[in-house]
Coordinates of C-alpha atoms and ligand atoms in Angstrom, one line a residue:
M2 CA -106.1 72.2 168.7
T3 CA -103.8 74.4 170.8
Q4 CA -105.5 77.0 173.4
H5 CA -103.0 79.7 172.3
Q6 CA -104.0 82.7 170.5
R7 CA -103.6 81.6 167.0
L8 CA -102.3 83.3 164.0
L9 CA -102.6 81.4 160.6
I10 CA -100.1 81.9 157.8
I11 CA -101.8 81.0 154.4
D12 CA -99.2 79.5 152.1
F13 CA -98.6 80.5 148.4
G14 CA -95.3 78.3 147.9
S15 CA -93.0 81.1 148.9
Q16 CA -89.5 79.6 149.6
V17 CA -89.5 81.9 152.6
T18 CA -92.9 81.0 154.2
Q19 CA -91.2 79.3 156.9
L20 CA -89.4 82.2 158.1
I21 CA -92.6 84.2 158.6
A22 CA -93.4 81.6 161.2
R23 CA -90.0 81.6 162.8
R24 CA -90.2 85.6 163.2
L25 CA -93.6 85.2 164.8
R26 CA -92.6 82.1 167.2
E27 CA -89.8 84.6 168.1
L28 CA -92.3 87.3 169.2
N29 CA -94.3 84.5 171.3
V30 CA -96.8 83.8 168.9
Y31 CA -98.4 81.0 168.2
C32 CA -98.9 80.3 164.3
E33 CA -99.4 77.4 161.7
I34 CA -98.6 77.2 158.0
H35 CA -101.4 75.9 155.9
P36 CA -101.0 75.6 152.1
F37 CA -103.7 77.9 150.5
N38 CA -105.6 75.2 148.7
A39 CA -106.3 73.6 151.8
V40 CA -107.9 76.9 153.4
D41 CA -111.4 77.2 152.7
A42 CA -114.5 79.0 154.4
H43 CA -115.2 76.0 156.8
F44 CA -111.2 75.7 157.5
L45 CA -111.2 79.5 158.6
E46 CA -114.5 79.2 160.7
K47 CA -113.0 76.3 162.5
F48 CA -109.4 77.7 162.8
A49 CA -110.4 80.8 164.2
P50 CA -107.8 82.7 163.9
R51 CA -107.1 86.3 165.6
A52 CA -105.0 87.2 162.5
V53 CA -104.1 86.0 159.3
I54 CA -100.9 86.2 157.0
L55 CA -101.0 86.0 153.3
S56 CA -97.4 84.6 151.7
G57 CA -95.5 85.3 148.9
G58 CA -95.4 82.7 146.0
P59 CA -94.0 82.0 142.6
A60 CA -97.6 82.2 140.7
S61 CA -99.2 85.0 139.1
V62 CA -102.4 86.6 140.1
T63 CA -103.1 87.3 136.5
A64 CA -102.6 84.0 135.4
E65 CA -106.0 82.0 134.8
G66 CA -106.4 79.7 137.7
S67 CA -104.1 81.3 139.8
P68 CA -104.3 80.7 143.6
R69 CA -106.7 82.9 145.6
V70 CA -108.3 82.9 149.1
P71 CA -111.8 82.6 150.1
Q72 CA -113.7 85.6 149.6
S73 CA -115.2 85.0 153.1
L74 CA -111.7 85.9 154.7
F75 CA -112.1 89.5 153.7
S76 CA -115.3 89.6 156.1
M77 CA -114.2 87.7 159.1
G78 CA -113.3 90.8 161.0
V79 CA -109.6 89.8 161.7
P80 CA -106.5 91.8 160.8
L81 CA -104.7 90.8 157.5
F82 CA -101.2 91.3 156.2
G83 CA -100.4 90.3 152.5
I84 CA -96.9 90.0 151.7
C85 CA -95.8 89.9 148.1
Y86 CA -98.2 87.6 146.1
G87 CA -100.2 87.8 148.9
Q88 CA -100.3 91.7 148.6
Q89 CA -101.6 91.2 145.0
V90 CA -103.8 88.6 145.9
M91 CA -105.5 90.9 148.3
M92 CA -105.5 93.7 145.8
E93 CA -107.0 91.5 143.3
Q94 CA -109.7 89.9 145.5
L95 CA -110.9 93.3 147.0
G96 CA -111.1 95.3 143.3
G97 CA -107.7 96.5 142.9
R98 CA -105.3 95.7 139.8
V99 CA -102.2 93.8 139.2
E100 CA -100.3 93.9 136.0
S101 CA -97.3 91.5 134.7
G102 CA -94.7 92.5 132.5
H103 CA -93.0 95.7 134.6
H104 CA -89.7 96.1 135.6
A105 CA -88.9 92.6 137.8
E106 CA -87.2 93.6 141.2
Y107 CA -85.1 91.3 142.9
G108 CA -82.8 92.1 145.9
R109 CA -82.4 95.1 148.0
A110 CA -84.6 98.2 147.4
F111 CA -85.4 101.4 149.2
I112 CA -89.2 102.5 150.2
A113 CA -89.9 106.4 150.8
P114 CA -92.7 107.3 152.4
A115 CA -95.7 108.4 150.4
P116 CA -96.5 112.0 151.0
G117 CA -98.1 112.8 154.7
H118 CA -96.9 109.5 155.8
T119 CA -94.1 109.1 158.2
G120 CA -95.2 105.2 158.7
D121 CA -98.2 104.6 161.5
G122 CA -100.4 101.5 162.1
I123 CA -97.7 98.8 161.5
F124 CA -95.5 100.8 160.1
A125 CA -94.9 102.6 163.0
G126 CA -91.1 103.0 164.1
L127 CA -89.9 103.1 160.4
F128 CA -88.5 105.8 158.1
G129 CA -86.0 106.6 160.7
D130 CA -83.7 108.0 158.2
G131 CA -86.0 108.9 155.8
R132 CA -86.4 105.5 153.9
E133 CA -86.3 101.7 154.9
E134 CA -84.4 99.1 153.3
V135 CA -86.3 96.3 152.3
W136 CA -85.5 93.0 150.0
M137 CA -88.1 92.7 147.1
S138 CA -88.2 89.6 144.9
H139 CA -91.5 90.3 142.2
G140 CA -92.2 90.5 138.8
D141 CA -96.0 91.5 139.0
R142 CA -96.8 94.6 140.8
V143 CA -100.1 96.2 142.0
T144 CA -101.2 98.9 139.8
K145 CA -104.4 100.3 141.3
L146 CA -105.3 100.2 144.8
A147 CA -108.8 98.3 146.0
P148 CA -111.2 100.7 147.7
G149 CA -110.3 101.9 151.1
F150 CA -106.5 101.3 150.8
E151 CA -103.8 104.1 150.6
V152 CA -100.4 104.2 150.1
I153 CA -98.0 104.1 152.9
G154 CA -94.2 103.7 151.1
T155 CA -93.2 103.6 147.8
S156 CA -90.0 102.3 145.8
P157 CA -89.1 103.7 142.3
N158 CA -90.4 100.0 140.8
A159 CA -93.1 99.3 143.0
P160 CA -95.2 102.3 143.6
Y161 CA -97.9 100.3 146.3
A162 CA -94.5 98.7 148.1
M163 CA -96.4 99.5 151.4
I164 CA -99.9 99.8 151.4
A165 CA -102.9 100.0 153.9
N166 CA -106.8 100.0 154.9
E167 CA -106.5 101.3 158.4
A168 CA -110.1 100.8 159.1
K169 CA -110.6 97.0 158.2
G170 CA -106.6 96.5 159.9
F171 CA -105.9 95.3 156.3
Y172 CA -102.2 95.8 155.6
A173 CA -99.5 94.7 152.4
V174 CA -96.2 95.0 151.1
Q175 CA -94.5 94.2 147.8
F176 CA -91.2 93.1 149.7
H177 CA -90.5 90.2 152.5
P178 CA -90.3 91.6 155.8
E179 CA -89.4 88.1 157.2
V180 CA -86.3 87.7 155.5
H181 CA -83.1 89.2 157.8
H182 CA -82.3 91.4 154.5
T183 CA -85.1 93.4 155.6
P184 CA -83.7 94.9 158.8
H185 CA -87.2 96.1 160.1
G186 CA -89.1 93.9 158.8
R187 CA -89.3 92.2 162.5
I188 CA -90.9 95.8 163.4
M189 CA -93.6 95.4 161.0
L190 CA -94.5 92.0 161.9
E191 CA -94.3 92.8 165.7
N192 CA -96.5 96.0 165.0
F193 CA -99.2 93.6 163.1
V194 CA -99.5 91.0 165.9
R195 CA -99.6 93.7 168.6
M196 CA -102.2 95.3 167.0
A197 CA -104.4 92.4 166.3
G198 CA -104.2 91.7 170.1
F199 CA -101.6 88.8 170.6
T200 CA -100.1 89.0 174.0
G201 CA -97.1 86.8 173.6
D202 CA -98.9 83.7 175.1
W203 CA -96.7 80.9 173.1
T204 CA -94.0 80.4 175.8
M205 CA -92.1 77.2 176.6
A206 CA -93.4 77.2 180.3
S207 CA -96.9 77.2 178.7
Y208 CA -96.4 74.7 176.0
R209 CA -95.1 72.3 178.5
S210 CA -97.6 72.2 180.8
E211 CA -100.0 72.0 177.8
A212 CA -98.2 68.9 176.0
I213 CA -98.5 67.4 179.3
R214 CA -101.9 67.6 179.8
K215 CA -102.4 66.8 176.1
I216 CA -100.1 63.3 176.5
R217 CA -102.2 62.3 179.5
E218 CA -105.6 62.8 177.7
Q219 CA -104.1 60.8 174.6
V220 CA -102.2 58.0 176.4
G221 CA -104.9 57.2 179.5
D222 CA -103.6 54.6 181.4
R223 CA -102.2 52.6 178.9
R224 CA -98.1 52.1 177.7
V225 CA -95.9 54.1 175.2
I226 CA -93.0 53.0 173.8
C227 CA -90.4 55.7 172.8
G228 CA -87.4 55.0 169.9
L229 CA -84.2 56.8 171.6
S230 CA -81.6 57.7 168.9
G231 CA -79.7 59.8 171.5
G232 CA -80.2 63.0 169.7
V233 CA -82.1 66.2 171.0
D234 CA -85.5 65.6 169.4
S235 CA -86.0 61.9 170.8
S236 CA -84.4 62.4 174.0
V237 CA -86.8 66.0 174.7
A238 CA -89.7 64.2 173.5
A239 CA -88.9 61.1 175.9
V240 CA -88.0 63.5 179.0
L241 CA -91.5 65.2 178.2
I242 CA -93.1 62.2 177.9
H243 CA -92.1 60.6 181.2
E244 CA -93.1 63.6 183.0
A245 CA -96.5 63.1 181.5
I246 CA -97.0 59.6 182.4
G247 CA -93.9 58.4 184.2
D248 CA -93.4 54.6 184.0
Q249 CA -95.6 54.1 181.3
L250 CA -93.1 54.9 179.1
T251 CA -90.3 52.6 178.1
C252 CA -87.5 53.9 176.1
V253 CA -85.6 51.3 173.5
F254 CA -82.3 52.5 172.7
V255 CA -80.9 50.6 169.4
D256 CA -77.2 50.9 169.6
H257 CA -76.0 49.8 165.9
G258 CA -72.2 49.9 166.6
L259 CA -72.4 53.1 164.3
L260 CA -72.4 55.6 167.4
R261 CA -69.6 58.3 168.0
Q262 CA -67.1 57.8 170.7
N263 CA -68.8 57.2 174.0
E264 CA -72.2 58.1 172.8
A265 CA -74.0 54.7 174.1
E266 CA -72.6 55.3 177.7
E267 CA -73.8 58.9 177.6
V268 CA -77.0 58.2 176.4
V269 CA -78.0 55.6 178.8
T270 CA -76.6 57.2 181.7
M271 CA -78.4 60.2 181.0
F272 CA -81.5 58.2 180.6
R273 CA -81.2 56.0 183.5
D274 CA -79.2 57.5 185.9
N275 CA -80.7 61.1 186.0
Y276 CA -84.1 60.8 184.9
N277 CA -84.8 57.1 186.1
I278 CA -86.4 56.6 183.1
P279 CA -86.9 52.7 181.9
L280 CA -84.5 51.9 179.5
I281 CA -83.6 48.9 177.2
H282 CA -80.3 49.1 175.7
A283 CA -80.0 47.2 172.8
D284 CA -76.6 46.4 171.9
R285 CA -76.9 44.9 168.4
S286 CA -73.7 46.2 166.9
D287 CA -72.8 42.7 165.9
L288 CA -75.7 42.1 163.6
F289 CA -75.7 45.5 161.7
L290 CA -71.7 45.4 161.1
D291 CA -71.8 41.7 160.0
A292 CA -74.9 42.8 157.6
L293 CA -73.1 45.5 156.2
D294 CA -70.1 43.5 155.9
G295 CA -69.1 43.9 151.5
V296 CA -71.9 46.8 151.2
T297 CA -70.2 49.9 149.8
D298 CA -73.5 51.4 148.1
P299 CA -74.8 54.1 150.0
E300 CA -78.2 53.3 149.3
V301 CA -77.8 50.0 150.4
K302 CA -76.0 50.9 153.5
R303 CA -79.0 53.5 154.5
K304 CA -81.5 50.7 153.6
T305 CA -79.8 48.0 155.3
I306 CA -80.0 49.6 158.4
G307 CA -82.9 51.1 158.5
R308 CA -85.0 47.7 157.8
L309 CA -82.6 46.2 160.8
F310 CA -83.3 49.0 162.8
I311 CA -86.8 48.7 162.4
E312 CA -86.6 44.6 162.9
V313 CA -84.8 44.8 166.0
F314 CA -86.9 47.7 167.6
Q315 CA -89.9 46.0 167.1
K316 CA -88.5 42.8 168.5
Y317 CA -87.9 44.6 171.6
A318 CA -91.1 46.7 171.5
N319 CA -93.1 43.3 171.5
D320 CA -92.0 42.6 175.2
I321 CA -93.4 45.5 176.3
D322 CA -96.4 44.2 177.7
G323 CA -99.8 46.6 176.7
A324 CA -97.7 48.9 174.6
E325 CA -100.2 51.0 172.2
F326 CA -98.2 53.9 171.2
L327 CA -95.4 54.9 169.8
A328 CA -93.3 58.3 170.5
Q329 CA -91.7 59.9 167.9
G330 CA -89.5 63.3 167.7
T331 CA -91.2 64.7 164.6
L332 CA -90.8 68.0 164.2
Y333 CA -92.7 71.1 162.6
P334 CA -90.7 71.5 159.5
D335 CA -91.6 67.5 158.6
V336 CA -95.1 68.5 159.1
I337 CA -95.7 71.5 157.0
E338 CA -97.2 70.4 153.9
S339 CA -95.1 72.8 151.3
V340 CA -97.1 73.6 148.1
S341 CA -95.4 72.3 145.1
F342 CA -96.0 74.3 142.0
S343 CA -93.6 71.9 140.0
G344 CA -95.9 69.0 140.4
G345 CA -94.9 65.6 140.9
P346 CA -92.7 63.9 143.9
S347 CA -89.2 65.4 144.0
V348 CA -86.1 63.2 143.7
T349 CA -84.7 60.9 146.6
I350 CA -81.2 62.4 147.2
K351 CA -81.2 59.9 150.0
S352 CA -83.0 57.6 151.8
H353 CA -83.6 59.0 155.4
H354 CA -83.6 56.2 158.3
N355 CA -86.3 56.8 160.8
V356 CA -88.5 54.7 162.2
G357 CA -91.2 55.4 159.7
G358 CA -93.5 52.5 158.6
L359 CA -93.3 50.8 162.2
P360 CA -96.6 52.3 163.7
E361 CA -98.9 50.4 160.9
K362 CA -96.8 47.1 160.7
M363 CA -97.0 47.2 164.6
G364 CA -100.7 48.5 165.0
L365 CA -99.5 51.6 167.2
K366 CA -100.7 55.2 167.3
L367 CA -98.3 57.6 167.5
V368 CA -97.6 60.2 170.2
E369 CA -95.7 63.6 168.5
P370 CA -95.6 66.0 171.1
L371 CA -92.9 67.8 169.4
R372 CA -95.2 68.5 166.2
E373 CA -95.7 72.2 166.6
L374 CA -92.1 73.0 167.3
F375 CA -89.4 74.4 165.3
K376 CA -85.5 72.8 166.1
D377 CA -84.4 75.4 168.2
E378 CA -87.6 75.5 170.0
V379 CA -87.2 72.1 171.2
R380 CA -83.8 73.1 172.6
A381 CA -85.9 75.8 174.7
L382 CA -88.3 72.9 175.9
G383 CA -85.2 70.8 176.7
R384 CA -83.8 73.5 178.7
E385 CA -87.1 74.2 180.4
L386 CA -87.3 70.6 181.2
G387 CA -83.7 70.5 182.9
L388 CA -81.7 68.6 180.3
P389 CA -78.0 69.4 180.6
D390 CA -77.0 71.9 178.2
K391 CA -74.2 70.0 176.6
F392 CA -76.9 67.3 175.7
I393 CA -79.0 69.6 174.4
G394 CA -76.9 71.8 172.1
R395 CA -75.3 68.4 170.6
H396 CA -74.7 68.6 166.8
P397 CA -77.3 66.8 164.8
F398 CA -76.3 63.1 163.6
P399 CA -77.9 61.1 161.3
G400 CA -79.6 57.7 161.9
P401 CA -77.3 55.5 159.9
G402 CA -74.6 56.6 162.1
L403 CA -70.8 56.7 161.0
A404 CA -71.7 54.1 158.3
I405 CA -72.3 57.3 156.1
R406 CA -69.3 58.8 157.0
C407 CA -67.4 55.9 156.1
P408 CA -67.7 55.6 152.0
G409 CA -66.5 52.7 150.7
E410 CA -66.8 49.4 153.1
V411 CA -67.8 49.8 156.6
T412 CA -65.4 47.5 158.8
R413 CA -64.9 47.6 162.4
E414 CA -61.0 48.8 162.0
K415 CA -62.1 51.8 160.2
L416 CA -65.2 52.6 162.5
D417 CA -62.7 52.4 165.0
I418 CA -60.1 55.1 163.6
L419 CA -62.9 57.4 162.5
R420 CA -64.4 57.8 166.2
Q421 CA -60.8 58.9 167.4
A422 CA -60.3 61.2 164.9
D423 CA -63.9 62.7 165.3
A424 CA -63.1 62.8 168.9
V425 CA -60.6 64.8 168.4
F426 CA -61.7 67.3 166.0
I427 CA -65.0 67.7 168.4
D428 CA -62.3 68.2 171.3
Q429 CA -60.6 71.0 169.1
I430 CA -63.5 72.5 168.2
R431 CA -64.9 72.6 171.8
K432 CA -61.6 74.0 172.8
H433 CA -61.6 76.8 170.5
G434 CA -65.0 77.4 171.8
L435 CA -66.5 77.4 168.3
Y436 CA -68.8 74.2 168.9
D437 CA -71.8 76.2 169.5
D438 CA -71.3 78.1 165.9
I439 CA -71.2 75.7 163.9
W440 CA -74.5 73.3 163.0
Q441 CA -72.6 70.0 162.4
A442 CA -69.0 69.1 162.5
F443 CA -67.3 65.5 162.1
V444 CA -64.7 63.6 160.1
A445 CA -65.3 61.1 157.2
I446 CA -62.8 58.4 156.7
L447 CA -61.7 58.1 153.1
P448 CA -61.3 54.8 151.3
V449 CA -57.8 55.4 150.2
R450 CA -54.6 54.8 152.0
T451 CA -52.0 57.2 151.1
V452 CA -48.0 57.4 151.7
G453 CA -47.0 60.1 154.2
V454 CA -43.4 60.0 156.2
M455 CA -43.1 60.1 160.0
G456 CA -40.0 60.0 161.8
D457 CA -37.9 58.2 159.6
G458 CA -40.6 55.8 158.3
R459 CA -42.4 55.3 155.5
T460 CA -46.6 55.4 156.2
Y461 CA -49.4 54.3 154.1
D462 CA -52.8 55.1 155.9
Y463 CA -56.0 56.3 155.6
A464 CA -56.7 59.9 154.5
C465 CA -59.7 61.4 156.6
A466 CA -62.0 64.6 155.6
L467 CA -62.9 67.1 158.0
R468 CA -66.3 68.2 157.6
A469 CA -67.8 71.3 159.5
V470 CA -70.8 73.4 158.3
T471 CA -72.8 76.5 159.2
S472 CA -76.8 76.1 158.5
V473 CA -80.3 77.1 159.8
D474 CA -82.0 73.9 159.0
G475 CA -79.9 71.4 157.4
M476 CA -81.6 72.0 154.0
T477 CA -78.8 74.6 153.2
A478 CA -75.3 74.7 154.3
D479 CA -72.1 76.7 154.0
Y480 CA -68.5 75.3 155.1
Y481 CA -67.2 76.9 158.4
P482 CA -64.4 79.6 157.8
F483 CA -61.9 77.9 160.1
T484 CA -58.7 79.8 160.6
H485 CA -55.5 78.2 159.0
D486 CA -54.1 77.9 162.3
F487 CA -57.1 75.6 163.8
L488 CA -57.1 73.4 160.6
G489 CA -53.1 73.0 160.5
E490 CA -53.2 72.1 164.5
T491 CA -56.3 69.9 164.1
A492 CA -54.5 68.2 161.5
T493 CA -51.2 67.6 163.5
R494 CA -53.0 66.3 166.1
I495 CA -55.6 64.0 164.4
I496 CA -52.1 62.4 162.4
N497 CA -50.4 62.1 165.8
E498 CA -53.2 60.7 168.1
V499 CA -54.7 58.6 165.7
K500 CA -53.3 55.7 164.3
G501 CA -54.6 54.6 160.7
I502 CA -54.7 58.3 159.6
N503 CA -51.8 59.7 158.1
R504 CA -53.4 62.9 156.1
C505 CA -55.9 65.4 156.6
T506 CA -58.2 67.2 154.4
Y507 CA -60.9 69.8 154.8
D508 CA -64.4 69.8 153.1
I509 CA -65.1 73.4 151.6
T510 CA -68.4 72.1 149.7
S511 CA -71.6 74.0 150.3
K512 CA -75.0 72.6 150.4
P513 CA -76.1 72.5 147.2
P514 CA -74.4 71.3 145.4
G515 CA -72.4 69.1 148.3
T516 CA -74.6 67.4 150.8
I517 CA -73.6 67.6 154.4
E518 CA -72.9 64.2 155.0
W519 CA -70.6 62.1 152.6
E520 CA -73.2 59.7 151.5
Ligands
XMP10 P1 -77.6 65.8 154.2 O1 -76.3 64.8 154.1 O2 -79.0 65.0 153.6 O3 -77.9 66.2 155.8 O4 -77.1 67.1 153.9 C1 -79.0 67.0 155.9 C2 -78.7 66.8 157.7 O5 -79.9 65.5 157.9 C3 -78.8 64.5 158.7 N1 -79.3 63.1 158.2 C4 -80.3 62.3 158.4 N2 -80.5 62.5 159.9 N3 -81.4 60.4 159.4 C5 -81.5 61.5 159.9 O6 -82.1 61.4 160.9 C6 -80.6 60.2 158.2 O7 -80.8 59.2 157.7 C7 -80.1 61.4 157.7 N4 -79.2 61.4 156.6 C8 -78.7 62.9 157.0 C9 -77.6 64.9 158.4 O8 -76.7 64.9 159.4 C10 -77.4 66.5 158.3 O9 -77.8 67.3 159.2

C-alpha cells in the first residue's frame, strides 16, 4: 500500500464518484475509491484513512436493505464528509431522519447561509455574495439532524443542505461539490483535506521514486517484458520500469500494419535511440493484413487482430530468457470497481483489444506501475521522466488501429489512402494550434466511392469522414466545433493532396449515441 497520507472514498454508486477522486488528486491528496460493500470494519482498520468521504448514489436510505457504512466508521476519530446519499446515510446511522417523497431537486440551486453562519470550518470562504451556487441531484432529503449537528446552509428544497458537527469533524452536504457546476466545490474539498491534516504529499516526483522502489522490490533480478503500442500509457510504463531495472526490461513492439503514418519509426526511434531501451520491433503487417482479407464484420476484425497480437507477442516473448513478468499500462479508471445497482454484466459494445489473457496463458506475473493513476497523471509522470511533450500529448490510438477506421473491408490500398488523409488532417489541426484542445482526431475512410469532378475530368473515388471529439475520459464525447473555414480548408487539402479521395464529410455525432471510433 502507498506510503502517502490516504483518503478513502466510499462509493455508493454515483455517476460522479470518480470526480471526487479527480478533485482530490488535483489537491495532491492520495485517495482510493472502494465500493461500500467492500468496506467493513476490518478494511477500515487496515486502510487507516486520514479522512473519509461518502459518495452520492442512486439508492434511498429509506429503502430496506439499502447501503450502509460500518458503524465503526463513526468512532475512528477521523474527519468525514458525506455527499448527497453520503449525507443521508450519515444522518440515518447517527440518529437523524431522512424522508422520501419530497420535491425532487435536480440541477442548479442556491444555498443561503443559516442564521448566524457566514461559513466557517470546511465552508470557510463561501457565501461571498450572500449565497452559493451548487448542483443538486436528489429525491430524498434529511428532515431531522443527528445529535451534535448544526445547519450551515439551506436551500428552498433542502433545509439541511450544508451541515456540520465541528467537534467531531463530520460534515455533509446535500449537493455535489465535486462537479464543475458547483463553482466553489473545490474550496469545500480543499478546506476538508487541509482540516484533516493532509499536507499535499501526492506529487509526481514522489510517485516516481516510490514506484521505482516498488518495481525493484517486486522484480528483484528477474526479467520483465512489456508490450509497447506506442501509446502514452505503455510508453510511460516502459520508461519508468527501465529506470527501475535497466536492461532487465525488454519491450516488444508488434507492428500490425495498422499504424498511422511514420508511427512505427517514431516509436522505435524514441525507445532505441533516445532511451536505449532494448526493443524488439516485430514487423508482422503481412500476417495481420492477410488475416483481415475479406473480413468486414467489426467484431471479427477486432477478435482477429486481438488473437494474432497475442500469438505474435507470445512468440517473441518466449525467446526472452527468464522473463517472469509482463508489464502493462493499466490505469486507475480500469481498476475501480464501480458499484452496479442494475446487476448483471453490461452489454459488450465493442471487444476492446489489449493483452488480456496473456499473463495466465504464459504463466507471467503482472507489473502495473500506473494502476493508481488517472490519464492526466500518467502524462504528468511522463513529463517528470523526460518524455518529449509531443509524444506525451499524443491523442489516444486504439489497439486494432486503422482497421476500425476502415469500415468494410481493410485493404492495403485503403490503408495507404487513409494514412495520408489522416496525416493531412492532423497537420491542419496542429497548424491551427488545436491539437491539445482535442481529445482525439482522425479520418475514417468510407466503404463507398462517389462521383466528383476535378479539372475537366470525372472522378470516382473514396469518401472519407473527419472525426474530432472533446472528452474527459473517452466514455462520453462531443464533436469538436471547428470553424467552417477550417473544415473547408481541410477538405480542400485532403482532396487535392490525397489521391483516391474525392469527398470529405465531418462527423458531428456525440457519444452517446455514437461511439468515437466508427467500429
Ligand atoms: P469508442 O469507439 O468505444 O472509443 O467510443 C473510446 C476510446 O477507446 C479507444 N478504443 C480502444 N482503445 N483498444 C484500445 O486500446 C481498443 O480496442 C479500442 N477501441 C476503442 C478509442 O480510440 C477511444 O479513445
